[in-house]
Coordinates of C-alpha atoms and ligand atoms in Angstrom, one line a residue:
M14 CA 112.4 77.7 99.1
K15 CA 113.5 80.1 97.0
K16 CA 110.3 80.0 96.0
N17 CA 108.7 80.1 99.2
L18 CA 110.5 82.8 100.2
L19 CA 109.4 85.3 97.7
R20 CA 106.4 84.1 98.6
V21 CA 106.2 85.3 102.1
I22 CA 107.8 88.9 100.5
A23 CA 105.2 89.2 97.6
L24 CA 102.3 87.9 100.5
A25 CA 104.0 90.2 103.1
L26 CA 104.0 93.2 101.3
I27 CA 100.1 92.5 99.8
C28 CA 98.5 92.3 103.1
A29 CA 100.7 95.1 103.9
L30 CA 99.4 98.0 101.6
L31 CA 96.1 96.8 101.4
S32 CA 95.3 97.2 105.5
G33 CA 96.9 100.3 106.0
C34 CA 95.0 103.2 103.1
G35 CA 91.5 100.6 103.1
G36 CA 88.8 102.7 101.1
D37 CA 86.7 105.6 103.3
L38 CA 83.8 107.8 102.1
S39 CA 85.6 111.0 101.9
R40 CA 83.1 112.6 104.2
Y41 CA 85.1 116.6 105.0
T42 CA 85.6 118.5 102.7
D43 CA 88.3 120.3 103.1
A44 CA 86.2 123.4 103.4
L45 CA 84.1 121.7 106.3
Y46 CA 87.3 120.9 108.0
N47 CA 88.7 124.1 108.4
A48 CA 86.0 125.3 109.3
W49 CA 85.5 122.9 112.6
G50 CA 87.7 120.4 112.5
S51 CA 90.7 120.6 113.0
E52 CA 90.2 122.3 116.8
G53 CA 93.3 122.1 118.5
S54 CA 93.1 119.5 120.8
D55 CA 96.6 118.0 122.8
I56 CA 97.6 114.5 121.8
V57 CA 96.3 111.5 124.4
A58 CA 99.0 109.0 124.6
Y59 CA 97.9 105.5 122.8
E60 CA 97.2 103.7 126.7
D61 CA 95.0 106.5 128.3
M62 CA 92.7 105.7 125.0
V63 CA 89.4 104.0 126.2
Y64 CA 87.1 102.0 123.8
T65 CA 83.8 102.1 124.3
R66 CA 81.0 99.6 122.8
P67 CA 79.9 101.3 119.9
D68 CA 76.0 102.2 120.9
M69 CA 74.2 101.9 117.5
A70 CA 70.8 103.5 119.1
E71 CA 72.4 106.5 120.2
L72 CA 73.7 106.9 116.0
E73 CA 70.4 106.2 114.9
N74 CA 69.3 108.4 116.7
V75 CA 71.9 111.5 115.6
L76 CA 71.2 110.6 111.7
V77 CA 67.1 110.9 112.7
N78 CA 68.0 114.7 114.7
A79 CA 70.3 114.9 111.4
K80 CA 67.8 114.4 108.4
E81 CA 64.9 116.2 110.5
A82 CA 67.2 119.6 110.5
A83 CA 67.9 118.5 107.2
A84 CA 63.6 119.5 106.0
G85 CA 63.6 122.0 107.4
E86 CA 65.2 126.4 107.4
D87 CA 67.5 126.5 109.9
F88 CA 70.2 125.9 108.4
D89 CA 73.0 126.7 111.6
R90 CA 70.6 123.6 112.3
I91 CA 71.9 121.7 110.1
I92 CA 75.7 122.5 110.3
H93 CA 75.4 121.6 114.0
R94 CA 73.6 118.9 113.3
I95 CA 76.3 117.5 110.7
W96 CA 79.7 118.0 112.5
E97 CA 77.1 115.5 115.5
L98 CA 76.8 112.9 112.8
Y99 CA 80.0 113.3 111.2
D100 CA 81.7 112.9 114.8
A101 CA 79.9 109.7 115.8
Y102 CA 80.7 108.2 113.2
D103 CA 83.8 108.9 113.7
L104 CA 84.3 107.8 117.3
F105 CA 82.1 104.7 116.1
Y106 CA 85.7 104.4 114.0
T107 CA 88.0 105.0 116.5
N108 CA 86.9 102.4 118.6
Y109 CA 86.5 99.6 115.3
A110 CA 90.3 100.8 115.0
L111 CA 91.0 100.3 119.0
A112 CA 89.3 97.0 119.3
D113 CA 90.9 96.3 115.5
I114 CA 94.6 96.3 117.0
R115 CA 94.2 94.8 119.7
Y116 CA 92.2 91.6 118.4
S117 CA 95.3 91.7 115.8
G118 CA 97.9 92.2 119.2
D119 CA 95.5 88.5 120.1
L120 CA 94.0 86.7 117.8
T121 CA 93.2 84.1 120.7
D122 CA 91.4 86.6 122.3
S123 CA 87.7 86.4 122.8
Y124 CA 87.2 89.7 124.7
W125 CA 88.6 91.9 121.8
E126 CA 87.8 89.0 119.1
A127 CA 83.5 89.8 120.5
E128 CA 84.6 93.8 120.4
Y129 CA 86.0 93.9 117.2
N130 CA 83.6 91.4 114.8
F131 CA 80.2 94.1 116.6
C132 CA 82.1 96.4 114.8
A133 CA 82.9 94.5 112.1
E134 CA 79.2 93.9 111.1
N135 CA 77.8 96.8 112.0
S136 CA 80.2 99.2 109.9
P137 CA 77.8 99.2 107.4
R138 CA 74.8 100.0 108.2
V139 CA 77.4 103.8 109.7
D140 CA 78.2 103.3 106.0
A141 CA 74.5 103.8 105.0
I142 CA 74.1 105.8 107.2
L143 CA 76.1 109.0 106.3
E144 CA 75.0 107.7 102.9
E145 CA 71.4 108.8 103.4
L146 CA 72.4 111.8 105.2
Y147 CA 73.5 113.2 102.4
Y148 CA 70.9 112.2 100.9
A149 CA 68.5 114.1 102.8
L150 CA 71.1 117.1 101.8
A151 CA 70.6 116.7 98.5
A152 CA 67.2 117.1 99.3
S153 CA 67.4 119.9 101.7
P154 CA 65.4 122.7 101.2
C155 CA 68.8 125.0 102.7
L156 CA 70.5 123.3 99.6
E157 CA 72.3 126.4 98.2
E158 CA 73.5 127.5 101.4
L159 CA 75.0 123.7 102.3
E160 CA 77.2 124.1 98.6
S161 CA 78.2 126.6 98.7
D162 CA 82.1 127.7 99.2
E163 CA 82.9 128.0 102.5
Y164 CA 81.0 124.9 103.2
F165 CA 80.4 121.4 100.8
G166 CA 81.3 123.3 97.3
A167 CA 79.3 124.2 94.2
G168 CA 77.9 120.1 93.5
Y169 CA 79.0 118.6 96.3
F170 CA 75.2 116.8 96.4
D171 CA 75.2 116.2 92.5
S172 CA 75.5 112.4 92.7
Y173 CA 72.5 111.8 96.0
Q174 CA 69.9 113.8 93.9
G175 CA 66.7 111.3 93.6
E176 CA 66.5 107.5 93.9
N177 CA 69.2 105.9 95.3
S178 CA 71.3 104.3 92.0
W179 CA 72.2 101.1 95.3
D180 CA 68.7 99.8 94.5
A181 CA 67.6 96.3 95.0
E182 CA 68.8 94.8 92.1
F183 CA 72.0 96.2 93.1
T184 CA 72.9 95.6 96.1
A185 CA 71.4 92.0 95.7
L186 CA 73.7 91.4 93.4
L187 CA 76.3 92.6 95.7
E188 CA 74.7 90.6 99.1
E189 CA 76.1 87.6 96.6
E190 CA 79.7 89.0 95.9
N191 CA 79.2 89.6 99.2
A192 CA 79.0 85.8 99.5
L193 CA 81.3 83.8 97.5
I194 CA 83.5 86.0 98.7
G195 CA 83.1 84.4 102.5
R196 CA 82.6 81.4 100.8
Y197 CA 86.3 82.4 100.0
Y198 CA 87.0 83.9 103.4
E199 CA 85.9 80.5 104.6
L200 CA 87.4 77.8 102.4
S201 CA 91.1 79.6 103.3
G202 CA 90.2 79.0 107.0
E203 CA 89.5 75.7 105.9
A204 CA 93.1 75.4 104.2
G205 CA 95.0 76.9 106.3
E206 CA 96.5 73.4 108.4
Y207 CA 98.0 72.7 105.2
E208 CA 101.2 74.7 103.8
M209 CA 100.4 76.8 101.0
G210 CA 100.5 75.7 97.6
S211 CA 101.3 71.9 98.8
E212 CA 99.2 69.2 97.7
A213 CA 97.7 68.4 100.5
Y214 CA 96.1 72.1 100.8
Y215 CA 95.8 72.0 96.9
A216 CA 93.6 68.4 97.5
A217 CA 92.1 70.4 100.8
C218 CA 90.4 73.0 98.5
Y219 CA 91.5 73.9 95.3
E220 CA 87.8 72.7 93.6
E221 CA 86.3 74.8 95.3
M222 CA 88.0 78.4 95.7
A223 CA 88.6 77.7 91.8
Q224 CA 84.9 77.5 91.6
V225 CA 83.9 80.1 93.2
L226 CA 86.4 81.6 91.0
V227 CA 84.6 80.9 88.1
E228 CA 81.3 82.7 90.2
L229 CA 82.6 86.2 90.6
I230 CA 83.8 86.1 87.1
R231 CA 79.7 85.5 86.1
L232 CA 78.3 87.2 88.5
R233 CA 80.9 90.4 87.7
H234 CA 79.5 90.0 84.5
Q235 CA 76.3 91.1 85.0
I236 CA 77.4 94.1 87.3
A237 CA 79.0 95.6 85.3
A238 CA 75.5 95.0 83.3
Y239 CA 74.5 95.8 85.3
W240 CA 75.3 99.5 85.1
G241 CA 75.7 99.4 80.5
Y242 CA 79.5 98.1 80.8
E243 CA 80.5 95.3 79.0
D244 CA 83.2 94.9 80.1
Y245 CA 83.4 94.2 84.0
A246 CA 87.9 95.0 84.2
Q247 CA 86.7 98.3 83.1
F248 CA 83.2 98.4 85.2
A249 CA 85.4 97.8 88.9
T250 CA 88.5 100.0 87.3
D251 CA 86.1 103.6 87.4
Y252 CA 83.7 102.4 90.6
Y253 CA 86.4 101.1 93.3
H254 CA 90.0 102.9 92.2
Y255 CA 89.0 106.2 90.3
R256 CA 92.7 106.4 88.3
D257 CA 93.6 108.7 85.9
Y258 CA 94.8 106.4 83.5
T259 CA 93.3 104.0 80.9
M260 CA 93.0 100.1 81.3
E261 CA 94.7 100.8 77.7
E262 CA 97.6 102.6 79.2
S263 CA 97.8 99.5 82.0
K264 CA 98.7 96.9 79.6
A265 CA 100.7 99.1 77.5
Y266 CA 102.9 99.2 80.8
L267 CA 102.6 95.6 82.0
D268 CA 103.7 94.9 78.5
A269 CA 106.5 97.2 78.8
I270 CA 107.5 95.4 82.3
Q271 CA 106.9 92.3 80.2
A272 CA 109.9 93.5 77.8
E273 CA 112.5 95.3 80.3
L274 CA 112.1 92.8 83.2
V275 CA 111.9 90.0 83.3
E276 CA 115.2 88.6 81.6
L277 CA 116.5 90.2 84.9
F278 CA 114.0 88.5 87.2
R279 CA 115.0 85.4 85.6
Q280 CA 119.2 85.9 86.4
V281 CA 118.7 87.6 90.0
N282 CA 116.1 85.1 91.2
L283 CA 118.6 81.9 89.8
S284 CA 121.6 84.4 91.4
G285 CA 121.2 83.0 95.0
I286 CA 120.5 86.2 96.2
W287 CA 117.7 84.5 98.2
E288 CA 119.1 82.2 99.5
T289 CA 121.3 85.1 101.6
G290 CA 118.5 86.3 103.8
F291 CA 117.3 89.7 105.2
G292 CA 119.4 88.5 108.8
Y293 CA 118.2 88.8 111.7
S294 CA 116.8 91.8 113.7
S295 CA 115.4 92.4 117.3
E296 CA 112.5 94.6 117.8
E297 CA 114.8 97.4 119.7
D298 CA 116.9 97.2 116.2
T299 CA 114.2 97.6 114.2
Y300 CA 112.8 100.6 115.6
A301 CA 116.1 101.7 116.0
Y302 CA 116.3 101.5 112.0
V303 CA 112.8 103.9 112.0
Q304 CA 114.0 106.3 114.2
T305 CA 117.7 106.9 112.9
A306 CA 116.8 107.2 109.6
A307 CA 113.6 110.0 110.9
R308 CA 116.0 111.6 112.7
N309 CA 118.4 112.1 109.6
M310 CA 115.6 112.6 107.3
G311 CA 114.4 116.0 110.3
G312 CA 111.9 117.9 108.8
M313 CA 107.3 116.7 109.3
V314 CA 108.9 113.2 109.5
E315 CA 111.0 113.6 112.4
E316 CA 108.4 115.4 113.9
A317 CA 105.5 112.9 112.8
F318 CA 107.7 110.2 114.6
N319 CA 108.6 111.5 118.1
V320 CA 105.0 111.6 118.6
M321 CA 104.2 108.2 117.2
D322 CA 107.0 108.2 119.6
Q323 CA 105.3 109.9 123.1
A324 CA 102.0 108.7 122.4
G325 CA 103.3 104.9 122.1
L326 CA 101.6 104.9 118.2
Y327 CA 102.7 101.7 117.3
D328 CA 103.2 98.2 117.7
I329 CA 105.4 96.0 116.3
S330 CA 106.3 93.9 118.9
Y331 CA 106.5 89.9 118.6
G332 CA 104.0 87.8 118.9
E333 CA 102.8 84.3 118.3
N334 CA 99.5 85.0 118.6
K335 CA 99.0 88.2 116.5
Y336 CA 97.2 88.6 113.6
P337 CA 100.3 87.7 110.1
T338 CA 100.0 90.8 109.2
S339 CA 101.0 95.2 109.6
F340 CA 99.6 98.4 109.0
E341 CA 97.8 101.4 109.9
I342 CA 95.1 103.4 110.7
Y343 CA 93.8 106.7 111.6
L344 CA 92.2 106.9 115.0
D345 CA 89.8 109.9 114.1
S346 CA 88.9 110.8 117.3
Y347 CA 92.3 111.3 118.5
Y348 CA 93.3 112.7 115.3
V349 CA 96.6 110.5 115.1
P350 CA 97.7 107.1 113.7
F351 CA 98.6 104.2 114.4
I352 CA 101.1 101.3 113.5
F353 CA 100.5 97.4 114.0
T354 CA 103.1 95.1 112.7
C355 CA 104.0 91.4 112.9
P356 CA 107.5 91.3 113.3
D357 CA 109.5 87.7 112.3
L358 CA 112.4 89.1 113.5
T359 CA 114.1 90.1 111.0
A360 CA 116.1 92.9 108.8
Y361 CA 112.1 92.7 106.5
D362 CA 110.7 94.5 109.7
Q363 CA 112.6 97.8 109.3
L364 CA 111.4 97.8 105.3
V365 CA 107.6 96.6 106.9
F366 CA 108.2 99.3 109.8
A367 CA 109.2 102.0 107.2
H368 CA 106.4 101.6 104.7
E369 CA 104.1 101.3 107.8
F370 CA 105.8 105.0 109.0
G371 CA 105.8 106.8 105.4
H372 CA 102.0 106.0 106.5
F373 CA 102.2 107.4 109.4
C374 CA 103.7 110.5 107.8
N375 CA 101.5 111.5 105.8
D376 CA 97.4 111.1 107.8
Y377 CA 99.1 112.8 111.1
A378 CA 100.8 115.7 108.8
S379 CA 97.3 115.6 106.5
Y380 CA 95.1 114.5 109.3
Y381 CA 94.2 112.2 108.0
S382 CA 94.4 111.8 103.8
Y383 CA 92.1 111.4 101.2
A384 CA 93.9 110.3 98.6
G385 CA 93.5 107.6 96.1
V386 CA 95.7 104.6 96.6
D387 CA 98.0 104.4 93.9
V388 CA 99.2 108.0 95.7
L389 CA 98.7 106.5 99.6
E390 CA 101.6 104.0 98.4
F391 CA 103.7 106.3 97.3
F392 CA 104.5 106.8 100.8
S393 CA 104.7 104.8 102.7
Q394 CA 106.9 103.1 99.2
G395 CA 109.0 105.9 99.5
M396 CA 109.3 106.0 103.2
E397 CA 111.1 102.0 102.2
Y398 CA 113.4 103.8 99.9
L399 CA 113.9 106.9 101.6
S400 CA 114.9 104.9 104.4
L401 CA 118.0 103.1 102.5
C402 CA 120.0 106.6 102.5
Y403 CA 119.0 108.0 106.3
V404 CA 120.6 105.2 107.4
E405 CA 124.5 103.5 107.2
G406 CA 125.4 100.1 106.9
T407 CA 123.2 99.2 104.2
E408 CA 124.0 97.8 101.4
H409 CA 122.9 94.8 102.1
L410 CA 119.0 95.5 102.7
T411 CA 119.1 98.4 99.7
K412 CA 120.8 94.7 97.7
M413 CA 117.2 93.1 98.8
K414 CA 115.2 95.5 99.2
M415 CA 115.4 96.5 95.5
A416 CA 116.1 92.3 94.1
D417 CA 112.3 92.7 96.2
S418 CA 111.6 95.2 94.6
L419 CA 112.8 93.9 91.0
C420 CA 109.8 90.9 92.3
L421 CA 107.1 93.3 92.3
Y422 CA 106.6 94.9 89.1
V423 CA 107.4 91.3 87.2
E424 CA 105.1 88.9 90.0
Q425 CA 102.6 92.1 90.0
S426 CA 102.7 92.8 86.7
A427 CA 101.5 89.1 85.7
F428 CA 99.5 89.2 88.8
A429 CA 97.8 92.2 87.0
S430 CA 97.7 90.6 83.9
F431 CA 96.1 87.5 84.5
E432 CA 93.3 88.8 86.2
M433 CA 92.3 91.6 83.0
G434 CA 92.5 88.5 80.7
M435 CA 90.5 86.3 83.3
Y436 CA 87.6 88.9 82.5
E437 CA 88.2 88.2 79.4
I438 CA 87.5 84.2 78.7
P439 CA 84.7 84.2 77.0
E440 CA 81.8 82.5 79.5
A441 CA 80.6 79.7 77.4
E442 CA 84.2 78.7 78.8
L443 CA 85.2 79.6 81.7
S444 CA 86.5 77.2 84.1
H445 CA 88.9 75.7 86.1
E446 CA 90.8 74.7 83.4
A447 CA 90.4 77.9 81.3
L448 CA 91.8 79.7 85.3
E449 CA 94.7 77.7 84.5
N450 CA 95.4 77.3 81.2
L451 CA 95.5 81.6 81.3
Y452 CA 97.0 81.3 84.3
D453 CA 100.1 79.5 83.4
Q454 CA 100.2 81.4 80.0
V455 CA 101.5 84.3 82.4
A456 CA 103.7 82.4 84.0
Q457 CA 105.9 81.7 81.8
A458 CA 105.6 84.9 79.2
Y459 CA 107.3 86.5 83.3
G460 CA 109.7 84.1 83.6
F461 CA 107.7 82.3 87.1
E462 CA 109.4 78.9 86.4
S463 CA 113.0 80.6 88.1
I464 CA 110.8 80.5 91.2
G465 CA 108.7 78.0 90.7
Y466 CA 105.0 78.4 90.1
D467 CA 101.7 76.1 90.3
P468 CA 99.4 77.2 87.6
R469 CA 96.9 76.6 90.0
E470 CA 98.2 79.4 92.3
F471 CA 95.7 82.1 91.8
V472 CA 93.1 80.6 94.0
T473 CA 95.9 81.8 96.1
I474 CA 96.4 85.4 95.6
G475 CA 92.7 87.0 97.9
H476 CA 93.0 90.6 95.8
Y477 CA 90.8 88.5 92.8
Y478 CA 88.1 87.2 94.8
T479 CA 88.3 90.3 97.5
N480 CA 89.8 93.7 95.2
P481 CA 89.1 93.3 92.1
M482 CA 91.9 95.3 89.1
Y483 CA 93.5 96.6 92.7
I484 CA 97.0 94.2 91.6
L485 CA 98.1 97.3 89.1
S486 CA 98.2 100.2 92.0
Y487 CA 101.3 98.3 94.0
V488 CA 103.4 98.6 90.0
V489 CA 102.6 101.9 89.9
S490 CA 103.1 103.1 92.7
N491 CA 106.7 101.2 93.4
D492 CA 108.1 103.1 90.0
A493 CA 106.7 106.8 92.3
A494 CA 108.4 105.7 95.0
M495 CA 111.0 104.4 93.2
Q496 CA 111.8 107.5 91.4
L497 CA 112.5 109.2 95.3
Y498 CA 114.8 107.1 95.6
Q499 CA 116.6 107.3 92.0
L500 CA 116.9 111.3 92.5
E501 CA 118.0 110.5 96.4
I502 CA 120.7 108.7 95.0
S503 CA 121.1 110.9 92.2
E504 CA 121.3 114.1 94.6
P505 CA 121.0 113.5 98.3
G506 CA 118.3 115.3 99.8
A507 CA 116.5 115.7 97.3
G508 CA 114.2 112.8 96.5
L509 CA 113.4 113.6 100.2
K510 CA 112.2 117.1 99.5
I511 CA 109.5 115.6 97.2
L512 CA 108.1 113.4 99.7
E513 CA 107.9 115.8 102.5
E514 CA 106.3 118.9 100.1
N515 CA 103.6 116.4 99.8
L516 CA 103.0 114.6 102.9
A517 CA 100.0 117.0 103.2
T518 CA 98.8 116.7 99.9
E519 CA 94.8 117.0 99.4
E520 CA 95.8 115.3 95.3
Y521 CA 93.4 112.2 95.3
Y522 CA 95.0 111.5 91.7
F523 CA 98.0 109.4 90.8
L524 CA 98.9 110.8 87.8
S525 CA 97.9 114.8 88.6
F526 CA 100.0 114.0 91.8
L527 CA 103.2 112.9 89.8
D528 CA 102.7 115.8 87.9
A529 CA 101.8 118.2 90.6
A530 CA 105.3 116.8 92.5
G531 CA 108.0 117.1 89.4
L532 CA 107.6 113.6 89.6
E533 CA 107.5 111.6 86.1
S534 CA 104.1 109.4 85.1
P535 CA 105.4 106.0 85.6
F536 CA 103.9 105.4 81.7
A537 CA 106.0 107.6 80.4
E538 CA 108.2 107.3 77.0
G539 CA 111.5 105.6 78.4
R540 CA 110.9 104.8 82.0
I541 CA 111.0 101.5 82.8
Q542 CA 115.2 101.2 81.1
K543 CA 115.7 103.6 83.9
V544 CA 113.9 101.4 86.0
R545 CA 116.5 98.6 84.7
K546 CA 119.2 100.7 84.8
T547 CA 119.0 101.8 88.5
F548 CA 117.7 97.0 89.3
E549 CA 121.0 96.1 87.2
D550 CA 123.4 98.9 88.4
I551 CA 122.4 97.6 92.3
L552 CA 122.2 94.1 92.2
G553 CA 124.6 93.6 89.9
Ligands
LIG8 ZN1 100.6 99.8 103.1

């Protein structure tokens, strides 16, 4: 029971974090956006938004026109065509998002399933269209004007010069990787009828899932080698996450967490705190919780809430057929975000709604944030922590949140540590057994016996398959968000002030962002000790 609840919490968090913050191609520079993008538009109510199946032939046409313009010397025409393509791109993703929201609201609805699948299947082509545009612009006789400060800025098209680096060999490796990931999804679906982590579950899927991971690791070594890397972990970090901290810093950080938090993690898990649960919360209670927090915070946060409220930009209703996840998604063509949650009618829903509302505020204030994932998660997790300070009677919820946060630090650090380790296993020794042994070692080092664990459970952590080297982001962004809470309790208003001041940030990199916001680096000397102190104060 204890373990299951904990797992549910950890998984819910992962889902909340993941889907809220998918990467996107950064298609507007600020200057370009200011020049054309932000002409005032009235907010459209969600119920008045109309889904139309994207017209792929029309999109291809827009690309042909844009490429033709790019090859010519009529600068205004080029800009006009770029803008036309951006609008078409946004419209595609807006429709995709609308289909996603509807399908997620009822997984048994075959109409929305078909529309969602149509958009999902076509989205790689839509992204490729944008890439093709950029290659055409890089070769344009008007390149110099395009790279002026008023438009894209100097050097914007440097990486689009010459051959597309996504050559056939690399594309083939990625396709192979996608096929393995697809196999993992299939196996997860098949195993879905058994309770996750039960013997029946492992009997149904363990062997094959572990084998898929072994093959993925082998393949990823090849991918890294293709780009001249010796180490896939480093490659994936550079290629997917653009972090401004090094692998060495990350490793030292995980060691510090292990040294400072694992003992407390053990004690808290054995204290019986998970048996008390979060308590019941109706949809109305959950809504009122975030509403009260937003009203008490005021300013931009309250404004964002009012827009969400009046335009109905949320679905937090209970539903048997809903997709069990939560996300916030930006509706580009309408310049507003939307929140989806799948409540379980406990007070945990309040934190989930607050989390997604934090993303909502950030996207609303910045007309869609292009910041890196660690920065994005600062706002959502920060809103969770701050909400506890802006609603009365949250003592129990605060305790639960802190226990949850402590688990996040320790468990996600263990998962991150396992992930780094699995790419270090020599290829000749790579096998299920080697992965199990590694997991067992890591689990023991991080005190997992206090929650119960199975050395085979690494196959249940989808991130290893789908989002390489992502997990560490949960830990570092949680640390930054927790600083808001720590500031707020030592001086009311201090945490909120930092959140508000930075809602429209354009800083992509995490440590630069923290520095500019006046916050500490998670890697700073003594930082983890301060975190432990807060946990000890609240969890006793
Ligand atoms: Zn999130």
